[in-house]
Each structure stands twice: as structure tokens, then as C-alpha cells.
Coordinates of C-alpha atoms and ligand atoms in Angstrom, one line a residue:
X1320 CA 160.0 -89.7 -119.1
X1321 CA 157.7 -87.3 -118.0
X1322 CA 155.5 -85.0 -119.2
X1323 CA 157.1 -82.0 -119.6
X1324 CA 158.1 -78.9 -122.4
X1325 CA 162.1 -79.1 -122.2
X1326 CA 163.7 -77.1 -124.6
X1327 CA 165.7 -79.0 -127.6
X1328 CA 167.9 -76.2 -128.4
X1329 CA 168.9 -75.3 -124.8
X1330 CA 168.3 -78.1 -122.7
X1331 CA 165.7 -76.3 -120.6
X1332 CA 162.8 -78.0 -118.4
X1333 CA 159.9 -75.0 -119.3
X1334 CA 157.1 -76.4 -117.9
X1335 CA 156.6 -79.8 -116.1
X1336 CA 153.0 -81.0 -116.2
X1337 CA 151.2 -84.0 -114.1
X1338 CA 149.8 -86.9 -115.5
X1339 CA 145.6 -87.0 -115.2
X1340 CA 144.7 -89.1 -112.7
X1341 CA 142.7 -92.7 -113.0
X1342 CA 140.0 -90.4 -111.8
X1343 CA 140.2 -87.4 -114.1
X1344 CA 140.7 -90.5 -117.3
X1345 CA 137.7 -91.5 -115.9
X1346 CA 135.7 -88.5 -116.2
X1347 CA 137.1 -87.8 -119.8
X1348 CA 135.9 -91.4 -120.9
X1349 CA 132.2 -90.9 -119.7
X1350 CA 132.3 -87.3 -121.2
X1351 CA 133.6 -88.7 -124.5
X1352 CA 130.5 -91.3 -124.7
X1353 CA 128.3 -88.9 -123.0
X1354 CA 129.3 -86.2 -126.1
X1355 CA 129.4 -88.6 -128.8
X1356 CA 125.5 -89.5 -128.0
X1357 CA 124.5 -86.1 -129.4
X1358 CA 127.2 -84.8 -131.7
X1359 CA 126.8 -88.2 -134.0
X1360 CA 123.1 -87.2 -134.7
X1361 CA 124.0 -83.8 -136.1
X1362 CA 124.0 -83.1 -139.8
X1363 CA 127.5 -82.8 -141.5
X1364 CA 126.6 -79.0 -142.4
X1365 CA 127.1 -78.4 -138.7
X1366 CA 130.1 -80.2 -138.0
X1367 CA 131.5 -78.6 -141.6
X1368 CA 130.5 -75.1 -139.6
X1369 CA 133.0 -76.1 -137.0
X1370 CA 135.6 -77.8 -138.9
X1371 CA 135.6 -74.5 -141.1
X1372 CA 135.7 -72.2 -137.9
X1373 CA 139.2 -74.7 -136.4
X1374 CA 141.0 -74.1 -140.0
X1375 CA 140.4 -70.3 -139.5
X1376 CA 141.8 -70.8 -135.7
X1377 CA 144.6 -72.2 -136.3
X1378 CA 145.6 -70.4 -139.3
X1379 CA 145.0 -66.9 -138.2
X1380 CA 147.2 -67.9 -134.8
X1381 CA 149.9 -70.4 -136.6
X1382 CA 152.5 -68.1 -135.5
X1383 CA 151.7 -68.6 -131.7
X1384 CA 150.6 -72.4 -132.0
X1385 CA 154.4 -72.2 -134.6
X1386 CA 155.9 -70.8 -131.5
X1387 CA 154.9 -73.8 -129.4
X1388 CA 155.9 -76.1 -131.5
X1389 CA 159.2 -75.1 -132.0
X1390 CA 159.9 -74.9 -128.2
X1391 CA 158.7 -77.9 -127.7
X1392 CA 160.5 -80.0 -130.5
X1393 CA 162.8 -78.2 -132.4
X1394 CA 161.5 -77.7 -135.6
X1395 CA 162.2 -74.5 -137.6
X1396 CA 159.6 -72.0 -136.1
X1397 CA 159.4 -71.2 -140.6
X1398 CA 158.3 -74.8 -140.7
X1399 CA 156.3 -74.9 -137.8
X1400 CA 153.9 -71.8 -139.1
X1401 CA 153.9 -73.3 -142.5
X1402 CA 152.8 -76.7 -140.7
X1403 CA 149.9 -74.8 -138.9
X1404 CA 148.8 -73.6 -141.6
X1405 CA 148.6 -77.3 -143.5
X1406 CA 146.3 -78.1 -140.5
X1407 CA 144.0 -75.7 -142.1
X1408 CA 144.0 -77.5 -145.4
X1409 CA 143.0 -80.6 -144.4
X1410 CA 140.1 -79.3 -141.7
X1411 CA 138.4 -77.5 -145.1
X1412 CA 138.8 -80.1 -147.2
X1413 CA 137.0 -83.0 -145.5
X1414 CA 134.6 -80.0 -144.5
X1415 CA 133.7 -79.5 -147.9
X1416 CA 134.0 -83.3 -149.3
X1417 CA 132.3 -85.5 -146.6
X1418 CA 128.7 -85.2 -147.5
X1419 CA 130.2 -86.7 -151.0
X1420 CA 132.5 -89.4 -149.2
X1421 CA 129.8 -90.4 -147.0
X1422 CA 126.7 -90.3 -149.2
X1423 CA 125.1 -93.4 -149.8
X1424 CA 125.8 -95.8 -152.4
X1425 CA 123.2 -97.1 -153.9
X1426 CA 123.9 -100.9 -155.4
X1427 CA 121.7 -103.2 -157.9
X1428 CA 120.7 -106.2 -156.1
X1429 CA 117.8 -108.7 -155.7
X1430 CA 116.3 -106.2 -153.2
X1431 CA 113.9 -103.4 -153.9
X1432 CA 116.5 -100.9 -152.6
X1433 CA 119.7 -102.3 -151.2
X1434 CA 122.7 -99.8 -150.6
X1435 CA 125.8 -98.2 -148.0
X1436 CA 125.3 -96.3 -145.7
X1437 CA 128.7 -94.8 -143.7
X1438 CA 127.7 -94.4 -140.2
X1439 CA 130.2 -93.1 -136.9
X1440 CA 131.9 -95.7 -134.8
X1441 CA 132.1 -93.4 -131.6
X1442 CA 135.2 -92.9 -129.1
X1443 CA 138.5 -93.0 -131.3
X1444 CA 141.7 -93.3 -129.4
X1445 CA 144.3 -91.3 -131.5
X1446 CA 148.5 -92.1 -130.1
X1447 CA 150.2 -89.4 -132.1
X1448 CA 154.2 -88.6 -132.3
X1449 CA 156.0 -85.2 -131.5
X1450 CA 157.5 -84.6 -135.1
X1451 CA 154.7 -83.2 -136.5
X1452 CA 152.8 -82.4 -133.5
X1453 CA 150.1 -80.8 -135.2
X1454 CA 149.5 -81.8 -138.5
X1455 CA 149.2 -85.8 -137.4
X1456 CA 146.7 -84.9 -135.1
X1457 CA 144.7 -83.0 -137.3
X1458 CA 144.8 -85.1 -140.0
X1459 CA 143.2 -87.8 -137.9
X1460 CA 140.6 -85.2 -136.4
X1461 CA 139.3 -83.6 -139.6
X1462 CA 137.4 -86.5 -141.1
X1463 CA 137.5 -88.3 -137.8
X1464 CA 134.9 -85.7 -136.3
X1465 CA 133.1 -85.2 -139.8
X1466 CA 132.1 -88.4 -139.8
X1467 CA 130.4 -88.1 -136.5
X1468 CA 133.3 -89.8 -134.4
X1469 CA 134.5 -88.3 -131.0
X1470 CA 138.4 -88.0 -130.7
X1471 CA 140.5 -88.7 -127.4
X1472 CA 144.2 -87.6 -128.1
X1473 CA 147.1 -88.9 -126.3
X1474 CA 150.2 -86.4 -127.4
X1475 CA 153.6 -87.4 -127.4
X1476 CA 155.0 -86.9 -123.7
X1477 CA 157.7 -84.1 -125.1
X1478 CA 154.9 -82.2 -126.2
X1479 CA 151.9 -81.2 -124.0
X1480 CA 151.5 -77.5 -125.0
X1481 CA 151.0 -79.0 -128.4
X1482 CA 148.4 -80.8 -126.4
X1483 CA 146.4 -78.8 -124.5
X1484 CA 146.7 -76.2 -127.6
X1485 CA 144.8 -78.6 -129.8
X1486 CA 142.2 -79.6 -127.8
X1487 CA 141.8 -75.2 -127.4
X1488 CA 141.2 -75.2 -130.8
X1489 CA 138.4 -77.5 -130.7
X1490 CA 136.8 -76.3 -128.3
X1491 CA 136.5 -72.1 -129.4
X1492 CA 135.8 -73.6 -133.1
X1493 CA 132.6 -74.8 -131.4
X1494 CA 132.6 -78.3 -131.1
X1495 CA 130.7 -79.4 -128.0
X1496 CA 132.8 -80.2 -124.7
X1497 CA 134.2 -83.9 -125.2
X1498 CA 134.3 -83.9 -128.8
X1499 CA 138.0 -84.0 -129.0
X1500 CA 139.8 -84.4 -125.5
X1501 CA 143.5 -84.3 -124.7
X1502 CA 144.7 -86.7 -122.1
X1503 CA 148.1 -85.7 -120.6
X1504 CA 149.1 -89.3 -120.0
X1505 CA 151.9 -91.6 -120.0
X1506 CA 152.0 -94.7 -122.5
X1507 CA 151.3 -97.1 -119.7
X1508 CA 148.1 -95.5 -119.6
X1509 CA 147.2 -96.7 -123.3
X1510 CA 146.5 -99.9 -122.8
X1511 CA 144.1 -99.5 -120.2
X1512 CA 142.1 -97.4 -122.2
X1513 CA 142.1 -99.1 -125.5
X1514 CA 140.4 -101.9 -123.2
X1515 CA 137.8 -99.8 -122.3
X1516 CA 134.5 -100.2 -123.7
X1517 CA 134.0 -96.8 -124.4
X1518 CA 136.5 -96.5 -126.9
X1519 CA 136.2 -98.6 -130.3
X1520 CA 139.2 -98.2 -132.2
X1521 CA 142.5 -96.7 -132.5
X1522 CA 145.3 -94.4 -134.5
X1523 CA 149.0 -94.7 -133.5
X1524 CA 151.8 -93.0 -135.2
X1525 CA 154.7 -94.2 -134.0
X1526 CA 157.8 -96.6 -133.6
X1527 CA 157.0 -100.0 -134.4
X1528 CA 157.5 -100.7 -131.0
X1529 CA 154.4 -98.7 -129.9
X1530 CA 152.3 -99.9 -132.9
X1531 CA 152.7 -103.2 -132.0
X1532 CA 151.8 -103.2 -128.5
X1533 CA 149.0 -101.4 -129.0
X1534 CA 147.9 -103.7 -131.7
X1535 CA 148.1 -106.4 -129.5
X1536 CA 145.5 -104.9 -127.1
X1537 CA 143.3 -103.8 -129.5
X1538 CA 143.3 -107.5 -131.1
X1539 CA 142.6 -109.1 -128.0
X1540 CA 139.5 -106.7 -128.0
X1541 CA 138.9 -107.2 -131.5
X1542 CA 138.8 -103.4 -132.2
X1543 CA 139.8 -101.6 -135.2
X1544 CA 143.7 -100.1 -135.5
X1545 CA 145.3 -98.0 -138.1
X1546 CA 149.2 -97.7 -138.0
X1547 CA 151.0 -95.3 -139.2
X1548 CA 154.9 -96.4 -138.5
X1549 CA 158.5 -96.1 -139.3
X1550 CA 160.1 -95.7 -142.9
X1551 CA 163.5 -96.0 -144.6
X1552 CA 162.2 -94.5 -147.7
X1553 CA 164.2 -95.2 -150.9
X1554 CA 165.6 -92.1 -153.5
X1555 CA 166.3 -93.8 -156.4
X1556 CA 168.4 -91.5 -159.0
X1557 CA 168.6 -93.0 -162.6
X1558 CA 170.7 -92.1 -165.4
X1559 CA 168.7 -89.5 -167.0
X1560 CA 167.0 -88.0 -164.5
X1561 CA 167.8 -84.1 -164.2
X1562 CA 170.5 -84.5 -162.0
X1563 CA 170.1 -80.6 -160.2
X1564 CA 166.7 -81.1 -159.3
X1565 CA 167.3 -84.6 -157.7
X1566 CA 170.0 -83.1 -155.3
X1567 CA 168.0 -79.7 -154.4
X1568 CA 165.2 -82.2 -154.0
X1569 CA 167.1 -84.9 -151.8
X1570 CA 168.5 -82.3 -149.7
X1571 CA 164.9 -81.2 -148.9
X1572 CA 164.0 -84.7 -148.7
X1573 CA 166.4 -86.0 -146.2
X1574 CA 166.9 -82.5 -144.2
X1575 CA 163.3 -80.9 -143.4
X1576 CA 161.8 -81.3 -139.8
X1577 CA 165.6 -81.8 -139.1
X1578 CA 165.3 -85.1 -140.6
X1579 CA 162.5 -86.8 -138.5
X1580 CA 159.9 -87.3 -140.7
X1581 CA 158.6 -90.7 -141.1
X1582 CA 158.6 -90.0 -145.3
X1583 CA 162.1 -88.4 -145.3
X1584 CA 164.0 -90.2 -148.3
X1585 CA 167.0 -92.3 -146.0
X1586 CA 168.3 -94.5 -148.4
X1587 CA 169.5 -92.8 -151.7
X1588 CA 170.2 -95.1 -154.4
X1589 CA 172.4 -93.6 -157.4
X1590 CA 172.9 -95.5 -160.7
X1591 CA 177.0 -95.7 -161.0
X1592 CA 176.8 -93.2 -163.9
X1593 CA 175.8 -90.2 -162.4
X1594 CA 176.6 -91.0 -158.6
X1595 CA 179.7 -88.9 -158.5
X1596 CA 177.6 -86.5 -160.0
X1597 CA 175.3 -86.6 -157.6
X1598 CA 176.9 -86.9 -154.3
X1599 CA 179.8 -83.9 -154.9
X1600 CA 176.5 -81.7 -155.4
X1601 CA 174.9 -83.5 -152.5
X1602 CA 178.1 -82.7 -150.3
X1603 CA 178.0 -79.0 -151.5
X1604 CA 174.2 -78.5 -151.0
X1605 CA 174.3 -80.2 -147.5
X1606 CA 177.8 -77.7 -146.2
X1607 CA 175.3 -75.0 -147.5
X1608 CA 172.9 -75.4 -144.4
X1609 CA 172.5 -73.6 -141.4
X1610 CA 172.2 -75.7 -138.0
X1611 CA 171.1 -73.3 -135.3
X1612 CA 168.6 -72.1 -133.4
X1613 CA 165.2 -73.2 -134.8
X1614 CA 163.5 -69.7 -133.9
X1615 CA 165.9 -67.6 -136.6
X1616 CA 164.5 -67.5 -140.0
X1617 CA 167.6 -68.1 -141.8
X1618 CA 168.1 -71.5 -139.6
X1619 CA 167.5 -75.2 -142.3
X1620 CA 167.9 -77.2 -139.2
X1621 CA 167.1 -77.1 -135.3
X1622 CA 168.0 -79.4 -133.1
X1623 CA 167.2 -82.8 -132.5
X1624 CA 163.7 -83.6 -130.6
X1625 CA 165.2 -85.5 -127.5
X1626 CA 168.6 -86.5 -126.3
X1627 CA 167.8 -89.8 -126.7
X1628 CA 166.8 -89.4 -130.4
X1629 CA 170.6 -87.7 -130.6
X1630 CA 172.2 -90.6 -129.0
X1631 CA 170.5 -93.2 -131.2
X1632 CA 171.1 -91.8 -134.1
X1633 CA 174.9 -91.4 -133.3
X1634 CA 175.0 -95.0 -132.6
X1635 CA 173.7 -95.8 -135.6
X1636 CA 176.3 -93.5 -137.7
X1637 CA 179.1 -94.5 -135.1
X1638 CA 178.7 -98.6 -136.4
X1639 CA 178.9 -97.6 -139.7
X1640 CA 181.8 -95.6 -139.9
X1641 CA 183.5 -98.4 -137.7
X1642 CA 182.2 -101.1 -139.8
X1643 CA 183.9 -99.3 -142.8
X1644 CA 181.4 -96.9 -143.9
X1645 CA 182.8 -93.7 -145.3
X1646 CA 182.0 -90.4 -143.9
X1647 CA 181.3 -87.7 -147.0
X1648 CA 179.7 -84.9 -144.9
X1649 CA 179.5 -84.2 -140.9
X1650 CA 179.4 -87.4 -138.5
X1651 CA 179.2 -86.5 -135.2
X1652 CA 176.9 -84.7 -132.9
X1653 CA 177.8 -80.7 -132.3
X1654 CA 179.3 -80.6 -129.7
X1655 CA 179.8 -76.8 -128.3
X1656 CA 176.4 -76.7 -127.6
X1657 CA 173.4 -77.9 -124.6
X1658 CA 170.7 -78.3 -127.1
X1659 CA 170.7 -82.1 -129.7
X1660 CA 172.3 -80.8 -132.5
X1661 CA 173.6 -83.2 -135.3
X1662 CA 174.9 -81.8 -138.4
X1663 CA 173.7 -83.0 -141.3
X1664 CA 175.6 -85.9 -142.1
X1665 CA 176.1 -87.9 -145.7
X1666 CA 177.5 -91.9 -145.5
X1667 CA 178.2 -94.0 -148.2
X1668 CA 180.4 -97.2 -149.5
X1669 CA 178.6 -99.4 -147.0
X1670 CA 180.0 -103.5 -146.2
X1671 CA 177.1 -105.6 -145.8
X1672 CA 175.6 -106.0 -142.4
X1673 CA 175.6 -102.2 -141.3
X1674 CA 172.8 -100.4 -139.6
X1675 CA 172.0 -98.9 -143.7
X1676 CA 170.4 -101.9 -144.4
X1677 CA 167.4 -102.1 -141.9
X1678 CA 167.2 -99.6 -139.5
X1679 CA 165.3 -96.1 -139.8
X1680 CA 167.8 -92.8 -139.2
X1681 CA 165.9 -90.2 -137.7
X1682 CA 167.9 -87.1 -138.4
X1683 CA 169.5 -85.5 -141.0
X1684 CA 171.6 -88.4 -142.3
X1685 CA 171.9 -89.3 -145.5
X1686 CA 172.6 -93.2 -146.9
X1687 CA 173.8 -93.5 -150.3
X1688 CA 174.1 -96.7 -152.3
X1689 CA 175.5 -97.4 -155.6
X1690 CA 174.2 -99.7 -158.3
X1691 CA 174.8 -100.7 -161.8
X1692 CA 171.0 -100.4 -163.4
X1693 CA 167.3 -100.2 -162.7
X1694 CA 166.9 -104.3 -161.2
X1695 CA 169.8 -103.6 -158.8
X1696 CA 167.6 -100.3 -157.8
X1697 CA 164.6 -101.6 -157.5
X1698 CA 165.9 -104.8 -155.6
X1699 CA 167.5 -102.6 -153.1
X1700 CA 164.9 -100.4 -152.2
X1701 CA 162.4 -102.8 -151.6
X1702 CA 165.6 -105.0 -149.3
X1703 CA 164.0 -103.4 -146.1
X1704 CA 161.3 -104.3 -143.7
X1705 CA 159.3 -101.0 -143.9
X1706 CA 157.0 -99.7 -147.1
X1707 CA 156.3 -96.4 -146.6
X1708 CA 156.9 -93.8 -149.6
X1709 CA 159.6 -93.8 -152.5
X1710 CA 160.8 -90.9 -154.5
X1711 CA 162.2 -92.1 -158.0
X1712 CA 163.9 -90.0 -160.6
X1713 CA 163.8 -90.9 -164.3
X1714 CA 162.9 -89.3 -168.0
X1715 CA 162.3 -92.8 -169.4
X1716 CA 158.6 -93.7 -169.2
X1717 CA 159.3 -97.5 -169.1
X1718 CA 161.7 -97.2 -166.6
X1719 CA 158.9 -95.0 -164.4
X1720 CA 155.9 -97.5 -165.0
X1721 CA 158.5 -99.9 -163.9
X1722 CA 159.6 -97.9 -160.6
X1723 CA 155.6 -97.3 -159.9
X1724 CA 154.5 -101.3 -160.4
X1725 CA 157.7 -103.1 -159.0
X1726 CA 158.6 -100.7 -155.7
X1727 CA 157.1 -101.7 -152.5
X1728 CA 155.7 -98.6 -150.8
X1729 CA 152.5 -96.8 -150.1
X1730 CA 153.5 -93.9 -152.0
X1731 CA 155.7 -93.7 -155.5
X1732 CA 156.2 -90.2 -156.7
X1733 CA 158.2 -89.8 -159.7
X1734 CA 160.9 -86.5 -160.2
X1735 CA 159.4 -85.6 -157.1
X1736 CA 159.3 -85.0 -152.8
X1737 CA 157.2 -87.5 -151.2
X1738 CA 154.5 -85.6 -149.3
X1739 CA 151.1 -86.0 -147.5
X1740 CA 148.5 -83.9 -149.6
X1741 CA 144.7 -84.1 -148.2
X1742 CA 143.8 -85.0 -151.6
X1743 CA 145.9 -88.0 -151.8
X1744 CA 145.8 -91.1 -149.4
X1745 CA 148.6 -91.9 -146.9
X1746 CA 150.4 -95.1 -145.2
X1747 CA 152.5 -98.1 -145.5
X1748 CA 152.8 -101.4 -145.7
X1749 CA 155.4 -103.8 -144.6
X1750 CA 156.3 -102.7 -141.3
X1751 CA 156.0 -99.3 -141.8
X1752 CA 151.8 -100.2 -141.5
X1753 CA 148.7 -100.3 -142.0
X1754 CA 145.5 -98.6 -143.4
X1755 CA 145.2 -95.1 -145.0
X1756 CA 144.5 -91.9 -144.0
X1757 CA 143.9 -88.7 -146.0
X1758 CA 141.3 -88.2 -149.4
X1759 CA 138.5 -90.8 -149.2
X1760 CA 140.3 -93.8 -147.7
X1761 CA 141.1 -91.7 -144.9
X1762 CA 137.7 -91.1 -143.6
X1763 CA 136.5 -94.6 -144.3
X1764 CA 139.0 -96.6 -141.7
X1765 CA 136.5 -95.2 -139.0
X1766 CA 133.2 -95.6 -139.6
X1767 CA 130.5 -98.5 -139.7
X1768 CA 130.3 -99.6 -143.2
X1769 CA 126.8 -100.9 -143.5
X1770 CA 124.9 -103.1 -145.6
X1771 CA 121.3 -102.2 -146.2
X1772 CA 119.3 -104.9 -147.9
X1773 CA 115.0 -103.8 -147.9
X1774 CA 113.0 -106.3 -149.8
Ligands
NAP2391 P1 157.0 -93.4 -130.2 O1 158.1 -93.4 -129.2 O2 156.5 -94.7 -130.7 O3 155.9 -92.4 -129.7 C1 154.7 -92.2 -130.5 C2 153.5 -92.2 -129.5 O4 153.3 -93.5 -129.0 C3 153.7 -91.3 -128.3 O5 152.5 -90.7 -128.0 C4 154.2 -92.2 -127.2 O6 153.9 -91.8 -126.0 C5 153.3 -93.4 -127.6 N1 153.8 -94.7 -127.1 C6 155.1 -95.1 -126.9 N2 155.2 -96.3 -126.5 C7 153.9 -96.8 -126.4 C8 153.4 -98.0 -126.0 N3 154.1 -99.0 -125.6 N4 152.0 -98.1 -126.0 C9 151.3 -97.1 -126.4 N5 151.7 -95.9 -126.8 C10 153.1 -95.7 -126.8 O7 157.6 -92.7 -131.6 P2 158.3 -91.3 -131.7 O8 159.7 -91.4 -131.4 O9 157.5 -90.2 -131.0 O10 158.1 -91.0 -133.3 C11 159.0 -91.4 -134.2 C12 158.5 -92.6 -135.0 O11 157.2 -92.3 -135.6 C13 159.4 -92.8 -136.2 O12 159.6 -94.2 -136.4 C14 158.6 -92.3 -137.4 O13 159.0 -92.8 -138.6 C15 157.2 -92.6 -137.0 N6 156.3 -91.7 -137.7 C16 155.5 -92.3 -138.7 C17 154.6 -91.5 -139.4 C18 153.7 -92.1 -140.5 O14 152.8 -91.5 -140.9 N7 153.9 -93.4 -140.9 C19 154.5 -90.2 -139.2 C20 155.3 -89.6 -138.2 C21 156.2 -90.4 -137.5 P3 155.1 -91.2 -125.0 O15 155.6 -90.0 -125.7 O16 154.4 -90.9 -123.7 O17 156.1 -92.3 -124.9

């Protein structure tokens, strides 16, 4: 595919753009090392100055930068502005908390002074995804460049105006020229640059199929990944959990970003009890939403990102239903329209050996399981290859410090959405990952942590 702006809710090519050139790559690399010289000498006040001076860009213009985002992918133009506007969270927080994060740490040894000091690697090669086509990037950039780091972003191909925007925003924030570059490249330009000298270490969100191979040519040059992949997050509904806020919630949960998030709950596992409960409110709350064009207010969910992501996900709901899965709500793609709509779509009563079991379903579709108490729960839930986040619902305490000790994810929330928060760290394990970003983990996968020893 190229690089290009094509419309998910019409079908429309926008704006086609060309790939930079080995050349023009070129160029960016030497200005990347050439920036990254001066900017990782200057004091973390002055990047803070900047990083203060981006979160006022891009929340005073979210609608505009909201605007390109929904063109580009789809998303709800509310969600979009209200996605800018997270960017601006995360840029003041690290500005505010990274002298702390990166101070010193001063430890008792046999030396007269021996402590840490957190020092910048240099070029950092961030691969970011379209879903959230600003808030990955910026949650990568924010403590990225406060720690002294110089960023080189390669976008999604489906979303260059994303692109180019971002790399805007650096640069009138004040950050000096190669700080943060965008490279309007294809992927088969990644490995080539991850081999390059210049650059020490990578961030990919992604599929697992892009994590890997770029894993495998950062190991061969033994540099530093983090990996931020796929998830089939489990919803796990117990008997006394308040049975109205679990459904608004799972609705929410397995509907926003028209069901492409990588923390979306997929798999929702009801104890027998209240599962008829639960789904017949499900099936309401789900023929409640509006599918439609992502730029009206009133619209819960746009259109698929890409045709492709439409056609895989009705693959995956096709072998279901004709391996004997039973369709509760929706099941087939829109069809009176040119852009990727799928309707939100709720499957349950699975035989073993369907997609359910191990594949991600990125879209609005809904997977719910029955089980007959908490073991059966928890054993399900963790029955997938990925490890991402888990949203459990219970008013029993044991059962909850059970849920948070015995389920294998980055992320447990209890009687509540799984979400990214600045605050908080974020990433997998299993295949859904590795390392954290976000809070205090986040700014320590990139930087040189060093041992000072003085006699
Ligand atoms: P994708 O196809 O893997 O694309 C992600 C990025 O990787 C794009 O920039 C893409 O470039 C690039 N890429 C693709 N193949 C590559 C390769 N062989 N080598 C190097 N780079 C390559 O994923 P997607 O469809 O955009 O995003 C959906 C996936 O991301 C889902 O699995 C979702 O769960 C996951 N995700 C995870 C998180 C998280 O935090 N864990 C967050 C968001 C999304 P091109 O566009 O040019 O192909």
C-alpha cells in the first residue's frame, strides 16, 4: 500500500504522498545525530519549556489535528478532539515529573559516593499504528525528548497528515530542527534504518507480525526494542458484580475507536448466573448505537480504518458463525455503503477450535463465553497467547485479590474500563509485548542507566 489519506467513510483517495527518498532518509539521519549533539546537553527546564509549549499546540488546535484524524482513519471526530487533547496530558506531565524521574540515586556502597545517573541514549526509531494516531506517538515523544533523546517517527502508511502534523507541532513548540522527524516511508524502509548506526533503539506498536521482524533486526544489532502489540483482552463478569455498570461499561469497552484499540475488552466472560442478564442488556445497549459518519456528533461508531481491516475481521466472524457460533447482534459488514462499515456485532456459544480462542478482533465485535465460577474464569482468560489488560468485575474482595494475582496481563482493573493514564505504566506480556511505557517505567526504557562508583 501506499502512502496516501483515503477516506474510510467514502472510499476516497484525498491526497497521495511519495515516499522520501534513500537520499532525503539520509539527510534526516545525519540531522537527527547532528540535533541530538546539542539538544542532549540542555537542562530539562528547557526541554519542559517546550514540552509545555506542544501540550498548549495541540490542545488549543485539537479540533483541526481531530479533523485529520478522523479523515484519515475513521474515528469519531468527538473521539478524535478528546484524543488530542490526552496528548496534552501526557506532554505536561513528564514536563513536570522528569527532573524527579531522572534525578540521581544515590546508593550506600563501599565507595565514597557511588550512585545512578539516567543519561539519553540518542536517535530513537519510533513504528507507530494508525488507531490512535496521535496519542501513541506522543506518548513515546513526551518522556522520549525529556530525557534528552531525539525521535524519528515512522507513521502508519494510512495516515501521513497525522504525520507531517506531528512533526508541525514539534517544531512551532520550539524544539530545535531534527529533534523529532517524520519519515513518510514504507515498512521496507525499517529495517534498513534500525541498522543504522545512528539510531540506537526502537518503539513499535503494532501487529505481532511487525514487532517481530523488527525485533529480529534490532537483535542482530543488539539494540534496545520495546513492543507494544496485539491483545484479546479478557471482561470477566462475576456473580455480584453490579450488573448495569458492567454492560454500559463493556459496551464502551469493546465499541470505542470503532473497536480497534489494542486494550478493547474482546473476550467477555460471564459467570452462568448472571450471563442472561448480561448479554440481553448487552444486545440492547449495542442496537442502541449509531454507525455513521464519524464527522456527526451523534455518531458511536465510524467506519473501519482500511478495507482490509473490514475483510479480516469478517473472516474471522464468518468461521465462527459457520463453525456453529451463534450470532446475538449484527454479523455482517454494511453493505449500502463505499466506506468499511461493520456493525457492531455480539457472538457467543462457541465449539472449540474457532477463531474466539486465539485470534485478536479488531472491530466492534463482541466474544462472550460462559463459565460456571471464578477457576473456569480465570483459566479462560489467561487460555490466549497475548497479555495485555483485563477488566474484572466483582464485590467480593477475595475474589478481586484473586482476579489481580492469578490473571495474566499487564494491566488488571477491577469494576472498571481498562485505560492508558500518564500516571500509570502501560504494556504486555505474552505476545501482546514487551516493556512499559507511561509514569516512571516509561521514561526509563530509553535512557543509559549508569553506574557511578568514585572511591
Ligand atoms: P501494523 O500493520 O503492524 O502497523 C503498525 C506499524 O508497523 C505501521 O507503521 C506499519 O507501517 C509498520 N509495519 C508493518 N509491517 C512492518 C514490518 N514488517 N517492519 C517494520 N514495520 C512494519 O499494525 P496496525 O494494523 O497498524 O495496528 C493494529 C495492531 O496494533 C493491532 O494488533 C493492535 O492491537 C496493535 N496495537 C497495540 C497497542 C499497544 O499499546 N499494545 C496499541 C495500539 C495498537 P505501514 O503502515 O507502512 O505498513
Amino acid at each position: 500500500m501506499g502512502i496516501a489519506t483515503i477516506n474510510p467513510a467514502t472510499g476516497e483517495t484525498v491526497k497521495t504522498f511519495e515516499p522520501l527518498t534513500d537520499a532525503e532518509i539520509e539527510a534526516k539521519l545525519a540531522l537527527s545525530q547532528e540535533a541530538y549533539r546539542s539538544y542532549r546537553r540542555l537542562p530539562i527546564e528547557q526541554r519542559a519549556v517546550w514540552m509545555k509549549a506542544a501540550a498548549d499546540i495541540v490542545e488549543q488546535e485539537s479540533d483541526r489535528f481531530g479533523q485529520i484524524m478522523t479523515l484519515e482513519m475513521g474515528k469519531t471526530f468527538k473521539s478524535a478532539v478528546a484524543e488530542a487533547k490526552k496528548c496534552a496530558l501526557v506532554c505536561r506531565y513528564y514536563a513536570e515529573k522528569t527532573a524527579e524521574f531522572l534525578a540521581d540515586v544515590q546508593v550506600e556502597t563501599d565507595a565514597s559516593q557511588s550512585f545512578v545517573r539516567y543519561q539519553p541514549l540518542g536517535s530513537i526509531l519510533a513504528v507507530m499504528p494508525w488507531n490512535f494516531p496521535f496519542w501513541q506517538v506522543f506518548r513515546f515523544a513526551a518522556p522520549a525528548l525529556m530525557a534528552g533523546n531525539v525521535g524519528l517517527l515512522k507513521h502508519a502508511s494510512n495516515v501521513p497528515q497525522c504525520a507531517l502534523a506531528l512533526e508541525e507541532i514539534f517544531l512551532q513548540a520550539g524544539f530545535p530542527e531534527g529533534v523529532f522527524q517524520t519519515l513518510l516511508i514504507g515498512s521496507e524502509k525499517v529495517a534498513g534504518i534500525m541498522a543504522d548506526d545512528r539510531v540506537q533503539a526502537a518503539t513499535l506498536t503494532g501487529s505481532e507480525y511487525a514487532g517481530a521482524s523488527l525485533a529480529a533486526v534490532a537483535g542482530k544489532q543488539i539494540k534496545k526494542t520495546l513492543l507494544e502489540l496485539g491483545g484479546s483482552d479478557p471482561f470477566i463478569v462475576l456473580e455480584t458484580a453490579d450488573i448495569a455498570s458492567a454492560v454500559a461499561t463493556a459496551t464502551t469497552a469493546r465499541t470505542m475507536n470503532n473497536g480497534q484499540s489494542c486494550i478493547a475488552a474482546k473476550r467477555f466472560i460471564l459467570l452462568e448466573e448472571i450471563a442472561d442478564q448480561f448479554e440481553q442488556a448487552l444486545v440492547e445497549k449495542f442496537a442502541a448505537l449509531k454507525v455513521g459518519d464519524p464527522m456527526e456528533l451523534d455518531t458511536d461508531i465510524g467506519p473501519l480504518a482500511t478495507p482490509d481491516i473490514l475483510e479480516e475481521l469478517d473472516d474471522l466472524v464468518r468461521t465462527c458463525i459457520q463453525k456453529g457460533a451463534r450470532v446475538l447482534y449484527g454479523g455482517a459488514p454494511l453493505s449500502n455503503s463505499k466506506g468499511n462499515f461493520y456493525p457492531p456485532t455480539i457472538l457467543s456459544d462457541f465449539p472449540p477450535g474457532t477463531p474466539a480462542d486465539r485470534e485478536e478482533f479488531f472491530g466492534p465485535v463482541a466474544l462472550l463465553f460462559r463459565v460456571k465460577n471464578i477457576d473456569e474464569a480465570i483459566a479462560l482468560a489467561n487460555n490466549t497467547p497475548f497479555g495485555l489488560g483485563a477488566s474484572a468485575w466483582t464485590a467480593d474482595k477475595t475474589e478481586s485479590d484473586r482476579l489481580i494475582n492469578e490473571l495474566e496481563a499487564g494491566a488488571v482493573f477491577i469494576n472498571g474500563l481498562v485505560k492508558s493514564d500518564p500516571r500509570l505504566p502501560f504494556g504486555g506480556i505474552k505476545r501482546s509485548g514487551y516493556g512499559r511505557e507511561l509514569s516512571i517505567q516509561g521514561i526509563h526504557e530509553f535512557v543509559n542507566i549508569k553506574t557511578v562508583w568514585v572511591k
